[in-house]
PDB file of N, CA and C in Angstrom:
ATOM      1  N   UNK A   1      88.128  89.645 104.028  1.00  0.00           N
ATOM      2  CA  UNK A   1      89.080  90.725 104.189  1.00  0.00           C
ATOM      3  C   UNK A   1      88.512  91.975 103.508  1.00  0.00           C
ATOM      4  N   UNK A   2      88.621  93.107 104.172  1.00  0.00           N
ATOM      5  CA  UNK A   2      88.101  94.353 103.625  1.00  0.00           C
ATOM      6  C   UNK A   2      89.014  94.890 102.522  1.00  0.00           C
ATOM      7  N   UNK A   3      88.454  95.749 101.724  1.00  0.00           N
ATOM      8  CA  UNK A   3      89.237  96.381 100.658  1.00  0.00           C
ATOM      9  C   UNK A   3      90.377  97.209 101.258  1.00  0.00           C
ATOM     10  N   UNK A   4      90.104  97.845 102.420  1.00  0.00           N
ATOM     11  CA  UNK A   4      91.159  98.609 103.085  1.00  0.00           C
ATOM     12  C   UNK A   4      92.340  97.707 103.430  1.00  0.00           C
ATOM     13  N   UNK A   5      92.064  96.566 104.043  1.00  0.00           N
ATOM     14  CA  UNK A   5      93.145  95.642 104.418  1.00  0.00           C
ATOM     15  C   UNK A   5      93.929  95.190 103.198  1.00  0.00           C
ATOM     16  N   UNK A   6      93.211  94.826 102.145  1.00  0.00           N
ATOM     17  CA  UNK A   6      93.870  94.396 100.909  1.00  0.00           C
ATOM     18  C   UNK A   6      94.744  95.512 100.347  1.00  0.00           C
ATOM     19  N   UNK A   7      94.221  96.734 100.333  1.00  0.00           N
ATOM     20  CA  UNK A   7      94.985  97.859  99.789  1.00  0.00           C
ATOM     21  C   UNK A   7      96.213  98.165 100.635  1.00  0.00           C
ATOM     22  N   UNK A   8      96.067  98.104 101.951  1.00  0.00           N
ATOM     23  CA  UNK A   8      97.204  98.367 102.828  1.00  0.00           C
ATOM     24  C   UNK A   8      98.312  97.349 102.602  1.00  0.00           C
ATOM     25  N   UNK A   9      97.961  96.087 102.537  1.00  0.00           N
ATOM     26  CA  UNK A   9      98.953  95.032 102.289  1.00  0.00           C
ATOM     27  C   UNK A   9      99.626  95.253 100.941  1.00  0.00           C
ATOM     28  N   UNK A  10      98.829  95.525  99.923  1.00  0.00           N
ATOM     29  CA  UNK A  10      99.359  95.728  98.575  1.00  0.00           C
ATOM     30  C   UNK A  10     100.299  96.930  98.521  1.00  0.00           C
ATOM     31  N   UNK A  11      99.888  98.039  99.102  1.00  0.00           N
ATOM     32  CA  UNK A  11     100.733  99.237  99.098  1.00  0.00           C
ATOM     33  C   UNK A  11     102.026  98.993  99.871  1.00  0.00           C
ATOM     34  N   UNK A  12     101.916  98.343 101.007  1.00  0.00           N
ATOM     35  CA  UNK A  12     103.111  98.083 101.814  1.00  0.00           C
ATOM     36  C   UNK A  12     104.111  97.224 101.043  1.00  0.00           C
ATOM     37  N   UNK A  13     103.595  96.229 100.335  1.00  0.00           N
ATOM     38  CA  UNK A  13     104.481  95.373  99.541  1.00  0.00           C
ATOM     39  C   UNK A  13     105.046  96.124  98.338  1.00  0.00           C
ATOM     40  N   UNK A  14     104.215  96.918  97.672  1.00  0.00           N
ATOM     41  CA  UNK A  14     104.678  97.701  96.522  1.00  0.00           C
ATOM     42  C   UNK A  14     105.784  98.678  96.917  1.00  0.00           C
ATOM     43  N   UNK A  15     105.671  99.252  98.108  1.00  0.00           N
ATOM     44  CA  UNK A  15     106.658 100.211  98.588  1.00  0.00           C
ATOM     45  C   UNK A  15     107.804  99.525  99.322  1.00  0.00           C
ATOM     46  N   UNK A  16     107.707  98.185  99.462  1.00  0.00           N
ATOM     47  CA  UNK A  16     108.740  97.391 100.124  1.00  0.00           C
ATOM     48  C   UNK A  16     109.079  97.961 101.510  1.00  0.00           C
ATOM     49  N   UNK A  17     108.030  98.154 102.291  1.00  0.00           N
ATOM     50  CA  UNK A  17     108.191  98.717 103.628  1.00  0.00           C
ATOM     51  C   UNK A  17     107.578  97.753 104.651  1.00  0.00           C
ATOM     52  N   UNK A  18     108.174  97.678 105.807  1.00  0.00           N
ATOM     53  CA  UNK A  18     107.707  96.764 106.855  1.00  0.00           C
ATOM     54  C   UNK A  18     106.562  97.380 107.654  1.00  0.00           C
ATOM     55  N   UNK A  19     105.844  96.508 108.336  1.00  0.00           N
ATOM     56  CA  UNK A  19     104.807  96.983 109.255  1.00  0.00           C
ATOM     57  C   UNK A  19     105.433  97.875 110.323  1.00  0.00           C
ATOM     58  N   UNK A  20     106.608  97.506 110.785  1.00  0.00           N
ATOM     59  CA  UNK A  20     107.299  98.271 111.826  1.00  0.00           C
ATOM     60  C   UNK A  20     107.617  99.689 111.353  1.00  0.00           C
ATOM     61  N   UNK A  21     108.023  99.835 110.106  1.00  0.00           N
ATOM     62  CA  UNK A  21     108.358 101.160 109.567  1.00  0.00           C
ATOM     63  C   UNK A  21     107.103 102.025 109.476  1.00  0.00           C
ATOM     64  N   UNK A  22     106.004 101.444 109.020  1.00  0.00           N
ATOM     65  CA  UNK A  22     104.746 102.191 108.944  1.00  0.00           C
ATOM     66  C   UNK A  22     104.322 102.610 110.348  1.00  0.00           C
ATOM     67  N   UNK A  23     104.408 101.679 111.282  1.00  0.00           N
ATOM     68  CA  UNK A  23     104.036 101.970 112.662  1.00  0.00           C
ATOM     69  C   UNK A  23     104.873 103.110 113.223  1.00  0.00           C
ATOM     70  N   UNK A  24     106.166 103.075 112.949  1.00  0.00           N
ATOM     71  CA  UNK A  24     107.064 104.134 113.418  1.00  0.00           C
ATOM     72  C   UNK A  24     106.654 105.487 112.847  1.00  0.00           C
ATOM     73  N   UNK A  25     106.341 105.526 111.562  1.00  0.00           N
ATOM     74  CA  UNK A  25     105.942 106.775 110.905  1.00  0.00           C
ATOM     75  C   UNK A  25     104.644 107.339 111.489  1.00  0.00           C
ATOM     76  N   UNK A  26     103.739 106.446 111.880  1.00  0.00           N
ATOM     77  CA  UNK A  26     102.438 106.877 112.394  1.00  0.00           C
ATOM     78  C   UNK A  26     102.425 107.052 113.912  1.00  0.00           C
ATOM     79  N   UNK A  27     103.458 106.554 114.579  1.00  0.00           N
ATOM     80  CA  UNK A  27     103.510 106.645 116.026  1.00  0.00           C
ATOM     81  C   UNK A  27     102.578 105.667 116.721  1.00  0.00           C
ATOM     82  N   UNK A  28     102.429 104.481 116.114  1.00  0.00           N
ATOM     83  CA  UNK A  28     101.606 103.426 116.703  1.00  0.00           C
ATOM     84  C   UNK A  28     102.467 102.174 116.852  1.00  0.00           C
ATOM     85  N   UNK A  29     101.938 101.190 117.549  1.00  0.00           N
ATOM     86  CA  UNK A  29     102.648  99.914 117.699  1.00  0.00           C
ATOM     87  C   UNK A  29     102.560  99.117 116.401  1.00  0.00           C
ATOM     88  N   UNK A  30     103.575  98.310 116.128  1.00  0.00           N
ATOM     89  CA  UNK A  30     103.574  97.452 114.940  1.00  0.00           C
ATOM     90  C   UNK A  30     102.365  96.535 114.946  1.00  0.00           C
ATOM     91  N   UNK A  31     101.938  96.132 116.126  1.00  0.00           N
ATOM     92  CA  UNK A  31     100.778  95.256 116.248  1.00  0.00           C
ATOM     93  C   UNK A  31      99.517  95.919 115.675  1.00  0.00           C
ATOM     94  N   UNK A  32      99.416  97.237 115.779  1.00  0.00           N
ATOM     95  CA  UNK A  32      98.262  97.942 115.198  1.00  0.00           C
ATOM     96  C   UNK A  32      98.206  97.728 113.694  1.00  0.00           C
ATOM     97  N   UNK A  33      99.329  97.875 113.031  1.00  0.00           N
ATOM     98  CA  UNK A  33      99.380  97.690 111.581  1.00  0.00           C
ATOM     99  C   UNK A  33      99.032  96.244 111.237  1.00  0.00           C
ATOM    100  N   UNK A  34      99.535  95.318 112.008  1.00  0.00           N
ATOM    101  CA  UNK A  34      99.218  93.912 111.793  1.00  0.00           C
ATOM    102  C   UNK A  34      97.717  93.659 111.930  1.00  0.00           C
ATOM    103  N   UNK A  35      97.102  94.223 112.950  1.00  0.00           N
ATOM    104  CA  UNK A  35      95.659  94.049 113.146  1.00  0.00           C
ATOM    105  C   UNK A  35      94.854  94.686 112.014  1.00  0.00           C
ATOM    106  N   UNK A  36      95.317  95.820 111.502  1.00  0.00           N
ATOM    107  CA  UNK A  36      94.638  96.458 110.357  1.00  0.00           C
ATOM    108  C   UNK A  36      94.701  95.546 109.145  1.00  0.00           C
ATOM    109  N   UNK A  37      95.875  94.959 108.909  1.00  0.00           N
ATOM    110  CA  UNK A  37      96.041  94.090 107.742  1.00  0.00           C
ATOM    111  C   UNK A  37      95.232  92.794 107.883  1.00  0.00           C
ATOM    112  N   UNK A  38      95.038  92.333 109.093  1.00  0.00           N
ATOM    113  CA  UNK A  38      94.252  91.121 109.331  1.00  0.00           C
ATOM    114  C   UNK A  38      92.756  91.424 109.425  1.00  0.00           C
ATOM    115  N   UNK A  39      92.406  92.698 109.302  1.00  0.00           N
ATOM    116  CA  UNK A  39      91.015  93.147 109.362  1.00  0.00           C
ATOM    117  C   UNK A  39      90.396  92.871 110.731  1.00  0.00           C
ATOM    118  N   UNK A  40      91.218  92.952 111.779  1.00  0.00           N
ATOM    119  CA  UNK A  40      90.747  92.738 113.139  1.00  0.00           C
ATOM    120  C   UNK A  40      90.568  94.045 113.900  1.00  0.00           C
ATOM    121  N   UNK A  41      91.012  95.147 113.291  1.00  0.00           N
ATOM    122  CA  UNK A  41      90.911  96.465 113.883  1.00  0.00           C
ATOM    123  C   UNK A  41      90.906  97.489 112.747  1.00  0.00           C
ATOM    124  N   UNK A  42      90.401  98.680 113.055  1.00  0.00           N
ATOM    125  CA  UNK A  42      90.391  99.747 112.052  1.00  0.00           C
ATOM    126  C   UNK A  42      91.184 100.934 112.575  1.00  0.00           C
ATOM    127  N   UNK A  43      91.916 101.603 111.695  1.00  0.00           N
ATOM    128  CA  UNK A  43      92.684 102.766 112.133  1.00  0.00           C
ATOM    129  C   UNK A  43      91.778 103.959 112.407  1.00  0.00           C
ATOM    130  N   UNK A  44      92.271 104.863 113.214  1.00  0.00           N
ATOM    131  CA  UNK A  44      91.561 106.116 113.442  1.00  0.00           C
ATOM    132  C   UNK A  44      91.620 106.954 112.170  1.00  0.00           C
ATOM    133  N   UNK A  45      90.808 107.988 112.113  1.00  0.00           N
ATOM    134  CA  UNK A  45      90.843 108.887 110.961  1.00  0.00           C
ATOM    135  C   UNK A  45      92.227 109.512 110.811  1.00  0.00           C
ATOM    136  N   UNK A  46      92.826 109.887 111.918  1.00  0.00           N
ATOM    137  CA  UNK A  46      94.177 110.464 111.883  1.00  0.00           C
ATOM    138  C   UNK A  46      95.171 109.483 111.266  1.00  0.00           C
ATOM    139  N   UNK A  47      95.069 108.219 111.646  1.00  0.00           N
ATOM    140  CA  UNK A  47      95.977 107.217 111.088  1.00  0.00           C
ATOM    141  C   UNK A  47      95.659 106.915 109.627  1.00  0.00           C
ATOM    142  N   UNK A  48      94.392 106.940 109.248  1.00  0.00           N
ATOM    143  CA  UNK A  48      94.036 106.767 107.829  1.00  0.00           C
ATOM    144  C   UNK A  48      94.666 107.871 106.987  1.00  0.00           C
ATOM    145  N   UNK A  49      94.557 109.099 107.472  1.00  0.00           N
ATOM    146  CA  UNK A  49      95.146 110.233 106.752  1.00  0.00           C
ATOM    147  C   UNK A  49      96.660 110.064 106.675  1.00  0.00           C
ATOM    148  N   UNK A  50      97.274 109.633 107.773  1.00  0.00           N
ATOM    149  CA  UNK A  50      98.716 109.400 107.776  1.00  0.00           C
ATOM    150  C   UNK A  50      99.130 108.334 106.780  1.00  0.00           C
ATOM    151  N   UNK A  51      98.362 107.255 106.692  1.00  0.00           N
ATOM    152  CA  UNK A  51      98.657 106.205 105.718  1.00  0.00           C
ATOM    153  C   UNK A  51      98.512 106.718 104.293  1.00  0.00           C
ATOM    154  N   UNK A  52      97.429 107.448 104.023  1.00  0.00           N
ATOM    155  CA  UNK A  52      97.211 107.994 102.679  1.00  0.00           C
ATOM    156  C   UNK A  52      98.350 108.931 102.292  1.00  0.00           C
ATOM    157  N   UNK A  53      98.760 109.779 103.218  1.00  0.00           N
ATOM    158  CA  UNK A  53      99.876 110.700 102.941  1.00  0.00           C
ATOM    159  C   UNK A  53     101.178 109.933 102.711  1.00  0.00           C
ATOM    160  N   UNK A  54     101.434 108.939 103.541  1.00  0.00           N
ATOM    161  CA  UNK A  54     102.667 108.161 103.440  1.00  0.00           C
ATOM    162  C   UNK A  54     102.783 107.490 102.064  1.00  0.00           C
ATOM    163  N   UNK A  55     101.676 106.912 101.598  1.00  0.00           N
ATOM    164  CA  UNK A  55     101.701 106.191 100.326  1.00  0.00           C
ATOM    165  C   UNK A  55     101.338 107.070  99.131  1.00  0.00           C
ATOM    166  N   UNK A  56     100.940 108.310  99.372  1.00  0.00           N
ATOM    167  CA  UNK A  56     100.609 109.221  98.275  1.00  0.00           C
ATOM    168  C   UNK A  56      99.341 108.823  97.536  1.00  0.00           C
ATOM    169  N   UNK A  57      98.351 108.335  98.279  1.00  0.00           N
ATOM    170  CA  UNK A  57      97.074 107.941  97.678  1.00  0.00           C
ATOM    171  C   UNK A  57      95.951 108.693  98.379  1.00  0.00           C
ATOM    172  N   UNK A  58      94.777 108.662  97.779  1.00  0.00           N
ATOM    173  CA  UNK A  58      93.618 109.309  98.386  1.00  0.00           C
ATOM    174  C   UNK A  58      93.000 108.400  99.445  1.00  0.00           C
ATOM    175  N   UNK A  59      92.227 109.007 100.326  1.00  0.00           N
ATOM    176  CA  UNK A  59      91.484 108.216 101.309  1.00  0.00           C
ATOM    177  C   UNK A  59      90.488 107.299 100.613  1.00  0.00           C
ATOM    178  N   UNK A  60      89.871 107.787  99.538  1.00  0.00           N
ATOM    179  CA  UNK A  60      88.930 106.955  98.786  1.00  0.00           C
ATOM    180  C   UNK A  60      89.611 105.707  98.248  1.00  0.00           C
ATOM    181  N   UNK A  61      90.798 105.865  97.707  1.00  0.00           N
ATOM    182  CA  UNK A  61      91.522 104.695  97.202  1.00  0.00           C
ATOM    183  C   UNK A  61      91.899 103.762  98.343  1.00  0.00           C
ATOM    184  N   UNK A  62      92.476 104.323  99.394  1.00  0.00           N
ATOM    185  CA  UNK A  62      92.954 103.512 100.510  1.00  0.00           C
ATOM    186  C   UNK A  62      91.828 102.690 101.121  1.00  0.00           C
ATOM    187  N   UNK A  63      90.663 103.278 101.252  1.00  0.00           N
ATOM    188  CA  UNK A  63      89.541 102.587 101.885  1.00  0.00           C
ATOM    189  C   UNK A  63      88.714 101.751 100.920  1.00  0.00           C
ATOM    190  N   UNK A  64      89.062 101.789  99.647  1.00  0.00           N
ATOM    191  CA  UNK A  64      88.377 100.952  98.676  1.00  0.00           C
ATOM    192  C   UNK A  64      87.130 101.571  98.077  1.00  0.00           C
ATOM    193  N   UNK A  65      86.951 102.867  98.262  1.00  0.00           N
ATOM    194  CA  UNK A  65      85.782 103.531  97.697  1.00  0.00           C
ATOM    195  C   UNK A  65      85.980 103.887  96.229  1.00  0.00           C
ATOM    196  N   UNK A  66      87.233 103.894  95.792  1.00  0.00           N
ATOM    197  CA  UNK A  66      87.556 104.277  94.422  1.00  0.00           C
ATOM    198  C   UNK A  66      88.752 103.458  93.960  1.00  0.00           C
ATOM    199  N   UNK A  67      88.751 103.094  92.706  1.00  0.00           N
ATOM    200  CA  UNK A  67      89.804 102.209  92.176  1.00  0.00           C
ATOM    201  C   UNK A  67      91.133 102.892  91.892  1.00  0.00           C
ATOM    202  N   UNK A  68      91.223 104.196  91.828  1.00  0.00           N
ATOM    203  CA  UNK A  68      92.474 104.943  91.644  1.00  0.00           C
ATOM    204  C   UNK A  68      92.352 106.017  90.664  1.00  0.00           C
TER     205      UNK A  68
END
């Protein structure tokens, strides 16, 4: 599992938000979020930025390039 997938799962649980809610905020299908968490697909840059903004973290943190 990639650091991105681990971070996404962790942030989603910390914020107590569903995959469906994240998908709704980003305008993607819930299945996309599920595939990202399973490390079977990668989000677009636009969606990465949307996730970082939603959770209030940097892209470096979200993608695992920096610990926080």
